[in-house]
Amino acid sequence: MNVRVVLYATMFTLMLWLPGSVFGADLGLPALAVSTNADGEQTYSVTLQVLALMTVLTLLPAALMMLTSFTRIIIVLSIVRQAVGMPQAPSGQILVGLSLFLTFFIMSPVFDRVYEEAVKPYLNEKMEFMPAIEAAGKPFREFMMNQTRDKDLSMFVNISGKENIDSVEDVTFSMLMPAFVTSELKTAYQIGFMIFIPFLVIDLVVASVLMAMGMMMLSPMIISLPFKIMLFVLVDGWALILGTLASSFYV
């Protein structure tokens, strides 16, 4: 099922559960109230919270790619498919699905922390909406920090013009997100380069043999493809690559 269809269905379900006054004649300020508590914290009405949740759902695909391990995984798997010499197998849908479920596996400790530290207290009415949002961002922030290179982070800090950053706690999400994605792209291409080397050697050997035999008109790709598939199967390539990708986030 298309992810966009699922998001739209979820948003429509949330709309059905909104208070009746939202769709009635008394639509307006009472449903969109913002109250200030005695300690100075602001409390938002249920309608505003649902509206914020619907907005977050629209950004969910982008957040899935930019805040998790999805970017590194999908790039490496795409390079593997190209290195083997079969750009159409596995199909793009299979690679996306495999990357998605591997992302859920890798990010499960982060998701568990988000639930225990933010979602569960909010559902039990032990935490307000905005503090829950801030608590939910901390596990993702720590995960992204652990995967981001200092060089990439320093580059975006310098570009932002912020000079009063003394610790990692002062780094904002606006600086951390592009630095994290840049580091993920670099890491993915480094892994892809190492994967490409053995398949490139097979192509060079087959091309040299064909040239020595005088078979100039025969494409080396056709001859080398079975050997590359055999090599990939003999070394249990998929398990090796997926296991390496999963373990690379826990180092």
PDB file of C-alpha atoms in Angstrom:
ATOM      1  CA  MET A   1       0.000   0.000   0.000  1.00  0.00           C
ATOM      2  CA  ASN A   2       1.240   3.479  -0.869  1.00  0.00           C
ATOM      3  CA  VAL A   3       2.655   5.351   2.115  1.00  0.00           C
ATOM      4  CA  ARG A   4       0.835   8.515   1.056  1.00  0.00           C
ATOM      5  CA  VAL A   5      -2.480   6.653   1.090  1.00  0.00           C
ATOM      6  CA  VAL A   6      -1.781   5.435   4.631  1.00  0.00           C
ATOM      7  CA  LEU A   7      -0.981   8.953   5.796  1.00  0.00           C
ATOM      8  CA  TYR A   8      -4.136  10.363   4.253  1.00  0.00           C
ATOM      9  CA  ALA A   9      -6.221   7.615   5.823  1.00  0.00           C
ATOM     10  CA  THR A  10      -4.675   8.333   9.225  1.00  0.00           C
ATOM     11  CA  MET A  11      -5.340  12.052   8.882  1.00  0.00           C
ATOM     12  CA  PHE A  12      -8.953  11.380   7.881  1.00  0.00           C
ATOM     13  CA  THR A  13      -9.394   9.112  10.926  1.00  0.00           C
ATOM     14  CA  LEU A  14      -8.061  11.830  13.217  1.00  0.00           C
ATOM     15  CA  MET A  15     -10.508  14.306  11.705  1.00  0.00           C
ATOM     16  CA  LEU A  16     -13.404  11.975  12.514  1.00  0.00           C
ATOM     17  CA  TRP A  17     -12.379  11.978  16.189  1.00  0.00           C
ATOM     18  CA  LEU A  18     -12.192  15.746  16.511  1.00  0.00           C
ATOM     19  CA  PRO A  19     -14.695  17.382  18.892  1.00  0.00           C
ATOM     20  CA  GLY A  20     -18.066  18.031  17.387  1.00  0.00           C
ATOM     21  CA  SER A  21     -17.792  21.760  17.978  1.00  0.00           C
ATOM     22  CA  VAL A  22     -15.053  21.922  15.357  1.00  0.00           C
ATOM     23  CA  PHE A  23     -17.532  21.074  12.626  1.00  0.00           C
ATOM     24  CA  GLY A  24     -20.472  22.816  14.204  1.00  0.00           C
ATOM     25  CA  ALA A  25     -21.656  26.387  14.298  1.00  0.00           C
ATOM     26  CA  ASP A  26     -19.534  27.289  17.321  1.00  0.00           C
ATOM     27  CA  LEU A  27     -16.236  26.755  15.479  1.00  0.00           C
ATOM     28  CA  GLY A  28     -13.611  29.168  16.672  1.00  0.00           C
ATOM     29  CA  LEU A  29     -11.639  30.414  19.582  1.00  0.00           C
ATOM     30  CA  PRO A  30     -12.680  28.012  22.370  1.00  0.00           C
ATOM     31  CA  ALA A  31     -11.435  25.053  20.327  1.00  0.00           C
ATOM     32  CA  LEU A  32      -8.147  26.836  19.597  1.00  0.00           C
ATOM     33  CA  ALA A  33      -7.411  28.036  23.104  1.00  0.00           C
ATOM     34  CA  VAL A  34      -3.950  28.423  24.559  1.00  0.00           C
ATOM     35  CA  SER A  35      -3.890  28.672  28.343  1.00  0.00           C
ATOM     36  CA  THR A  36      -1.007  29.602  30.630  1.00  0.00           C
ATOM     37  CA  ASN A  37      -0.465  27.592  33.797  1.00  0.00           C
ATOM     38  CA  ALA A  38       0.589  28.993  37.142  1.00  0.00           C
ATOM     39  CA  ASP A  39       4.202  27.970  36.547  1.00  0.00           C
ATOM     40  CA  GLY A  40       4.289  29.863  33.252  1.00  0.00           C
ATOM     41  CA  GLU A  41       3.986  26.876  30.913  1.00  0.00           C
ATOM     42  CA  GLN A  42       1.493  27.067  28.080  1.00  0.00           C
ATOM     43  CA  THR A  43      -1.115  24.359  27.502  1.00  0.00           C
ATOM     44  CA  TYR A  44      -2.633  23.917  24.063  1.00  0.00           C
ATOM     45  CA  SER A  45      -6.150  22.722  23.362  1.00  0.00           C
ATOM     46  CA  VAL A  46      -6.818  19.277  21.942  1.00  0.00           C
ATOM     47  CA  THR A  47      -7.598  20.709  18.509  1.00  0.00           C
ATOM     48  CA  LEU A  48      -4.252  22.458  18.262  1.00  0.00           C
ATOM     49  CA  GLN A  49      -2.480  19.287  19.361  1.00  0.00           C
ATOM     50  CA  VAL A  50      -4.303  17.238  16.716  1.00  0.00           C
ATOM     51  CA  LEU A  51      -3.461  19.890  14.121  1.00  0.00           C
ATOM     52  CA  ALA A  52       0.195  19.698  15.099  1.00  0.00           C
ATOM     53  CA  LEU A  53       0.056  15.897  14.891  1.00  0.00           C
ATOM     54  CA  MET A  54      -1.461  16.073  11.397  1.00  0.00           C
ATOM     55  CA  THR A  55       1.301  18.440  10.332  1.00  0.00           C
ATOM     56  CA  VAL A  56       3.920  16.055  11.683  1.00  0.00           C
ATOM     57  CA  LEU A  57       2.343  13.183   9.737  1.00  0.00           C
ATOM     58  CA  THR A  58       2.775  15.094   6.469  1.00  0.00           C
ATOM     59  CA  LEU A  59       6.486  15.439   7.262  1.00  0.00           C
ATOM     60  CA  LEU A  60       6.853  11.807   8.296  1.00  0.00           C
ATOM     61  CA  PRO A  61       8.387  10.539   4.999  1.00  0.00           C
ATOM     62  CA  ALA A  62      11.013  13.293   5.043  1.00  0.00           C
ATOM     63  CA  ALA A  63      11.755  12.673   8.725  1.00  0.00           C
ATOM     64  CA  LEU A  64      12.092   8.946   8.061  1.00  0.00           C
ATOM     65  CA  MET A  65      14.784   9.609   5.483  1.00  0.00           C
ATOM     66  CA  MET A  66      16.588  12.484   7.202  1.00  0.00           C
ATOM     67  CA  LEU A  67      16.531  11.465  10.870  1.00  0.00           C
ATOM     68  CA  THR A  68      17.113   7.714  10.674  1.00  0.00           C
ATOM     69  CA  SER A  69      19.423   5.155   9.112  1.00  0.00           C
ATOM     70  CA  PHE A  70      17.279   4.904   5.969  1.00  0.00           C
ATOM     71  CA  THR A  71      19.532   7.078   3.777  1.00  0.00           C
ATOM     72  CA  ARG A  72      22.670   4.986   4.269  1.00  0.00           C
ATOM     73  CA  ILE A  73      20.820   1.702   3.791  1.00  0.00           C
ATOM     74  CA  ILE A  74      18.975   2.562   0.577  1.00  0.00           C
ATOM     75  CA  ILE A  75      22.101   4.012  -1.066  1.00  0.00           C
ATOM     76  CA  VAL A  76      24.246   0.978  -0.215  1.00  0.00           C
ATOM     77  CA  LEU A  77      21.607  -1.457  -1.468  1.00  0.00           C
ATOM     78  CA  SER A  78      21.243   0.517  -4.696  1.00  0.00           C
ATOM     79  CA  ILE A  79      25.021   0.396  -5.216  1.00  0.00           C
ATOM     80  CA  VAL A  80      24.994  -3.365  -4.596  1.00  0.00           C
ATOM     81  CA  ARG A  81      22.337  -3.849  -7.240  1.00  0.00           C
ATOM     82  CA  GLN A  82      24.366  -1.795  -9.709  1.00  0.00           C
ATOM     83  CA  ALA A  83      27.626  -3.565  -8.840  1.00  0.00           C
ATOM     84  CA  VAL A  84      26.176  -7.013  -9.460  1.00  0.00           C
ATOM     85  CA  GLY A  85      25.059  -5.838 -12.894  1.00  0.00           C
ATOM     86  CA  MET A  86      21.296  -6.212 -12.526  1.00  0.00           C
ATOM     87  CA  PRO A  87      19.890  -2.671 -12.212  1.00  0.00           C
ATOM     88  CA  GLN A  88      16.304  -3.956 -12.251  1.00  0.00           C
ATOM     89  CA  ALA A  89      16.614  -6.819  -9.757  1.00  0.00           C
ATOM     90  CA  PRO A  90      15.733  -6.561  -6.963  1.00  0.00           C
ATOM     91  CA  SER A  91      13.129  -3.984  -7.920  1.00  0.00           C
ATOM     92  CA  GLY A  92      12.978  -0.555  -6.365  1.00  0.00           C
ATOM     93  CA  GLN A  93       9.943  -1.484  -4.273  1.00  0.00           C
ATOM     94  CA  ILE A  94      11.801  -4.427  -2.751  1.00  0.00           C
ATOM     95  CA  LEU A  95      14.825  -2.294  -1.909  1.00  0.00           C
ATOM     96  CA  VAL A  96      12.670   0.397  -0.304  1.00  0.00           C
ATOM     97  CA  GLY A  97      10.734  -2.187   1.716  1.00  0.00           C
ATOM     98  CA  LEU A  98      13.917  -3.926   2.828  1.00  0.00           C
ATOM     99  CA  SER A  99      15.490  -0.598   3.766  1.00  0.00           C
ATOM    100  CA  LEU A 100      12.373   0.409   5.676  1.00  0.00           C
ATOM    101  CA  PHE A 101      12.212  -2.727   7.820  1.00  0.00           C
ATOM    102  CA  LEU A 102      15.968  -2.708   8.426  1.00  0.00           C
ATOM    103  CA  THR A 103      15.594   0.913   9.508  1.00  0.00           C
ATOM    104  CA  PHE A 104      12.916  -0.105  12.013  1.00  0.00           C
ATOM    105  CA  PHE A 105      15.256  -2.799  13.343  1.00  0.00           C
ATOM    106  CA  ILE A 106      18.205  -0.411  13.716  1.00  0.00           C
ATOM    107  CA  MET A 107      16.117   2.422  15.157  1.00  0.00           C
ATOM    108  CA  SER A 108      14.127   0.258  17.575  1.00  0.00           C
ATOM    109  CA  PRO A 109      16.201   1.338  20.630  1.00  0.00           C
ATOM    110  CA  VAL A 110      15.571   4.970  19.701  1.00  0.00           C
ATOM    111  CA  PHE A 111      11.863   4.379  19.159  1.00  0.00           C
ATOM    112  CA  ASP A 112      11.614   2.571  22.492  1.00  0.00           C
ATOM    113  CA  ARG A 113      13.222   5.530  24.278  1.00  0.00           C
ATOM    114  CA  VAL A 114      10.864   7.958  22.545  1.00  0.00           C
ATOM    115  CA  TYR A 115       7.888   5.926  23.700  1.00  0.00           C
ATOM    116  CA  GLU A 116       9.087   5.560  27.295  1.00  0.00           C
ATOM    117  CA  GLU A 117      10.322   9.137  27.728  1.00  0.00           C
ATOM    118  CA  ALA A 118       7.788  11.115  25.690  1.00  0.00           C
ATOM    119  CA  VAL A 119       4.786   9.243  24.279  1.00  0.00           C
ATOM    120  CA  LYS A 120       3.887   7.193  27.357  1.00  0.00           C
ATOM    121  CA  PRO A 121       4.090  10.121  29.854  1.00  0.00           C
ATOM    122  CA  TYR A 122       2.044  12.277  27.489  1.00  0.00           C
ATOM    123  CA  LEU A 123      -0.660   9.639  27.048  1.00  0.00           C
ATOM    124  CA  ASN A 124      -0.777   9.184  30.835  1.00  0.00           C
ATOM    125  CA  GLU A 125      -1.182  12.969  31.202  1.00  0.00           C
ATOM    126  CA  LYS A 126       2.056  13.238  33.170  1.00  0.00           C
ATOM    127  CA  MET A 127       3.682  15.539  30.604  1.00  0.00           C
ATOM    128  CA  GLU A 128       2.443  18.466  28.557  1.00  0.00           C
ATOM    129  CA  PHE A 129       2.501  18.518  24.761  1.00  0.00           C
ATOM    130  CA  MET A 130       5.530  20.757  24.131  1.00  0.00           C
ATOM    131  CA  PRO A 131       7.754  19.096  26.791  1.00  0.00           C
ATOM    132  CA  ALA A 132       6.806  15.750  25.247  1.00  0.00           C
ATOM    133  CA  ILE A 133       7.932  16.983  21.832  1.00  0.00           C
ATOM    134  CA  GLU A 134      11.262  18.106  23.294  1.00  0.00           C
ATOM    135  CA  ALA A 135      11.711  14.785  25.104  1.00  0.00           C
ATOM    136  CA  ALA A 136      10.963  12.876  21.886  1.00  0.00           C
ATOM    137  CA  GLY A 137      13.709  14.760  20.055  1.00  0.00           C
ATOM    138  CA  LYS A 138      16.487  13.886  22.505  1.00  0.00           C
ATOM    139  CA  PRO A 139      16.920  10.189  21.510  1.00  0.00           C
ATOM    140  CA  PHE A 140      17.017  11.143  17.824  1.00  0.00           C
ATOM    141  CA  ARG A 141      19.494  13.898  18.599  1.00  0.00           C
ATOM    142  CA  GLU A 142      21.842  11.484  20.380  1.00  0.00           C
ATOM    143  CA  PHE A 143      21.594   8.951  17.553  1.00  0.00           C
ATOM    144  CA  MET A 144      22.359  11.583  14.926  1.00  0.00           C
ATOM    145  CA  MET A 145      25.248  12.982  16.945  1.00  0.00           C
ATOM    146  CA  ASN A 146      26.849   9.534  17.207  1.00  0.00           C
ATOM    147  CA  GLN A 147      26.711   9.105  13.421  1.00  0.00           C
ATOM    148  CA  THR A 148      27.787  12.627  12.426  1.00  0.00           C
ATOM    149  CA  ARG A 149      31.392  13.465  11.678  1.00  0.00           C
ATOM    150  CA  ASP A 150      32.905  16.392  13.548  1.00  0.00           C
ATOM    151  CA  LYS A 151      34.165  17.856  10.284  1.00  0.00           C
ATOM    152  CA  ASP A 152      30.697  17.931   8.730  1.00  0.00           C
ATOM    153  CA  LEU A 153      29.142  19.380  11.871  1.00  0.00           C
ATOM    154  CA  SER A 154      31.812  22.072  12.114  1.00  0.00           C
ATOM    155  CA  MET A 155      31.219  23.020   8.485  1.00  0.00           C
ATOM    156  CA  PHE A 156      27.522  23.727   9.002  1.00  0.00           C
ATOM    157  CA  VAL A 157      28.194  25.471  12.307  1.00  0.00           C
ATOM    158  CA  ASN A 158      30.599  27.811  10.524  1.00  0.00           C
ATOM    159  CA  ILE A 159      28.131  28.384   7.692  1.00  0.00           C
ATOM    160  CA  SER A 160      25.394  29.295  10.178  1.00  0.00           C
ATOM    161  CA  GLY A 161      27.623  31.990  11.683  1.00  0.00           C
ATOM    162  CA  LYS A 162      27.036  30.776  15.240  1.00  0.00           C
ATOM    163  CA  GLU A 163      30.164  31.389  17.317  1.00  0.00           C
ATOM    164  CA  ASN A 164      28.760  30.848  20.806  1.00  0.00           C
ATOM    165  CA  ILE A 165      28.590  27.046  20.573  1.00  0.00           C
ATOM    166  CA  ASP A 166      30.652  25.535  23.370  1.00  0.00           C
ATOM    167  CA  SER A 167      29.127  22.027  23.542  1.00  0.00           C
ATOM    168  CA  VAL A 168      27.014  19.619  21.535  1.00  0.00           C
ATOM    169  CA  GLU A 169      23.936  20.683  23.500  1.00  0.00           C
ATOM    170  CA  ASP A 170      24.153  24.097  21.819  1.00  0.00           C
ATOM    171  CA  VAL A 171      23.912  22.563  18.339  1.00  0.00           C
ATOM    172  CA  THR A 172      20.425  23.059  16.936  1.00  0.00           C
ATOM    173  CA  PHE A 173      18.498  20.620  14.761  1.00  0.00           C
ATOM    174  CA  SER A 174      18.822  23.020  11.819  1.00  0.00           C
ATOM    175  CA  MET A 175      22.602  22.509  11.937  1.00  0.00           C
ATOM    176  CA  LEU A 176      22.589  18.865  12.983  1.00  0.00           C
ATOM    177  CA  MET A 177      20.244  17.553  10.278  1.00  0.00           C
ATOM    178  CA  PRO A 178      22.278  18.593   7.192  1.00  0.00           C
ATOM    179  CA  ALA A 179      25.502  17.535   8.919  1.00  0.00           C
ATOM    180  CA  PHE A 180      23.992  14.122   9.701  1.00  0.00           C
ATOM    181  CA  VAL A 181      22.756  13.616   6.132  1.00  0.00           C
ATOM    182  CA  THR A 182      26.140  14.674   4.726  1.00  0.00           C
ATOM    183  CA  SER A 183      27.916  12.164   6.946  1.00  0.00           C
ATOM    184  CA  GLU A 184      25.450   9.435   6.000  1.00  0.00           C
ATOM    185  CA  LEU A 185      26.000  10.066   2.294  1.00  0.00           C
ATOM    186  CA  LYS A 186      29.775   9.922   2.716  1.00  0.00           C
ATOM    187  CA  THR A 187      29.595   6.712   4.750  1.00  0.00           C
ATOM    188  CA  ALA A 188      27.214   5.094   2.257  1.00  0.00           C
ATOM    189  CA  TYR A 189      29.516   5.825  -0.677  1.00  0.00           C
ATOM    190  CA  GLN A 190      32.531   4.538   1.231  1.00  0.00           C
ATOM    191  CA  ILE A 191      30.742   1.247   1.911  1.00  0.00           C
ATOM    192  CA  GLY A 192      29.550   1.132  -1.702  1.00  0.00           C
ATOM    193  CA  PHE A 193      33.112   1.621  -2.966  1.00  0.00           C
ATOM    194  CA  MET A 194      34.353  -1.355  -0.933  1.00  0.00           C
ATOM    195  CA  ILE A 195      31.488  -3.486  -2.268  1.00  0.00           C
ATOM    196  CA  PHE A 196      32.177  -2.483  -5.865  1.00  0.00           C
ATOM    197  CA  ILE A 197      35.850  -3.584  -5.858  1.00  0.00           C
ATOM    198  CA  PRO A 198      35.441  -7.420  -6.139  1.00  0.00           C
ATOM    199  CA  PHE A 199      32.796  -7.110  -8.868  1.00  0.00           C
ATOM    200  CA  LEU A 200      35.023  -4.689 -10.780  1.00  0.00           C
ATOM    201  CA  VAL A 201      37.878  -7.187 -10.600  1.00  0.00           C
ATOM    202  CA  ILE A 202      35.654  -9.862 -12.146  1.00  0.00           C
ATOM    203  CA  ASP A 203      34.695  -7.500 -14.973  1.00  0.00           C
ATOM    204  CA  LEU A 204      38.378  -6.691 -15.652  1.00  0.00           C
ATOM    205  CA  VAL A 205      39.385 -10.357 -15.668  1.00  0.00           C
ATOM    206  CA  VAL A 206      36.572 -11.363 -18.003  1.00  0.00           C
ATOM    207  CA  ALA A 207      37.274  -8.428 -20.347  1.00  0.00           C
ATOM    208  CA  SER A 208      40.992  -9.328 -20.458  1.00  0.00           C
ATOM    209  CA  VAL A 209      40.251 -12.983 -21.234  1.00  0.00           C
ATOM    210  CA  LEU A 210      37.817 -12.096 -24.001  1.00  0.00           C
ATOM    211  CA  MET A 211      40.299  -9.661 -25.511  1.00  0.00           C
ATOM    212  CA  ALA A 212      43.060 -12.266 -25.406  1.00  0.00           C
ATOM    213  CA  MET A 213      40.777 -14.753 -27.178  1.00  0.00           C
ATOM    214  CA  GLY A 214      39.920 -12.204 -29.847  1.00  0.00           C
ATOM    215  CA  MET A 215      36.220 -12.057 -28.973  1.00  0.00           C
ATOM    216  CA  MET A 216      35.885  -8.311 -29.423  1.00  0.00           C
ATOM    217  CA  MET A 217      32.191  -8.331 -30.330  1.00  0.00           C
ATOM    218  CA  LEU A 218      31.076 -10.275 -27.223  1.00  0.00           C
ATOM    219  CA  SER A 219      30.055  -8.039 -24.329  1.00  0.00           C
ATOM    220  CA  PRO A 220      32.084  -8.738 -21.162  1.00  0.00           C
ATOM    221  CA  MET A 221      29.043  -7.833 -19.025  1.00  0.00           C
ATOM    222  CA  ILE A 222      27.110 -10.821 -20.356  1.00  0.00           C
ATOM    223  CA  ILE A 223      29.912 -13.235 -19.477  1.00  0.00           C
ATOM    224  CA  SER A 224      30.807 -11.704 -16.109  1.00  0.00           C
ATOM    225  CA  LEU A 225      27.218 -11.515 -14.815  1.00  0.00           C
ATOM    226  CA  PRO A 226      26.908 -15.252 -13.908  1.00  0.00           C
ATOM    227  CA  PHE A 227      30.298 -15.156 -12.173  1.00  0.00           C
ATOM    228  CA  LYS A 228      29.320 -12.102 -10.137  1.00  0.00           C
ATOM    229  CA  ILE A 229      26.031 -13.703  -9.138  1.00  0.00           C
ATOM    230  CA  MET A 230      27.862 -16.901  -8.173  1.00  0.00           C
ATOM    231  CA  LEU A 231      30.369 -14.924  -6.075  1.00  0.00           C
ATOM    232  CA  PHE A 232      27.573 -13.015  -4.367  1.00  0.00           C
ATOM    233  CA  VAL A 233      25.736 -16.243  -3.515  1.00  0.00           C
ATOM    234  CA  LEU A 234      28.825 -18.120  -2.326  1.00  0.00           C
ATOM    235  CA  VAL A 235      29.811 -15.406   0.160  1.00  0.00           C
ATOM    236  CA  ASP A 236      26.172 -15.052   1.324  1.00  0.00           C
ATOM    237  CA  GLY A 237      26.231 -11.458   0.118  1.00  0.00           C
ATOM    238  CA  TRP A 238      22.844 -10.241   1.328  1.00  0.00           C
ATOM    239  CA  ALA A 239      23.364 -11.455   4.876  1.00  0.00           C
ATOM    240  CA  LEU A 240      26.885 -10.018   4.895  1.00  0.00           C
ATOM    241  CA  ILE A 241      25.790  -6.600   3.618  1.00  0.00           C
ATOM    242  CA  LEU A 242      22.677  -6.300   5.783  1.00  0.00           C
ATOM    243  CA  GLY A 243      24.557  -7.468   8.860  1.00  0.00           C
ATOM    244  CA  THR A 244      27.369  -5.000   8.196  1.00  0.00           C
ATOM    245  CA  LEU A 245      24.908  -2.152   7.706  1.00  0.00           C
ATOM    246  CA  ALA A 246      23.072  -2.963  10.917  1.00  0.00           C
ATOM    247  CA  SER A 247      26.260  -3.275  12.974  1.00  0.00           C
ATOM    248  CA  SER A 248      27.743  -0.076  11.536  1.00  0.00           C
ATOM    249  CA  PHE A 249      25.233   1.997  13.511  1.00  0.00           C
ATOM    250  CA  TYR A 250      26.150   0.428  16.856  1.00  0.00           C
ATOM    251  CA  VAL A 251      29.911   1.001  16.679  1.00  0.00           C
TER     252      VAL A 251
END
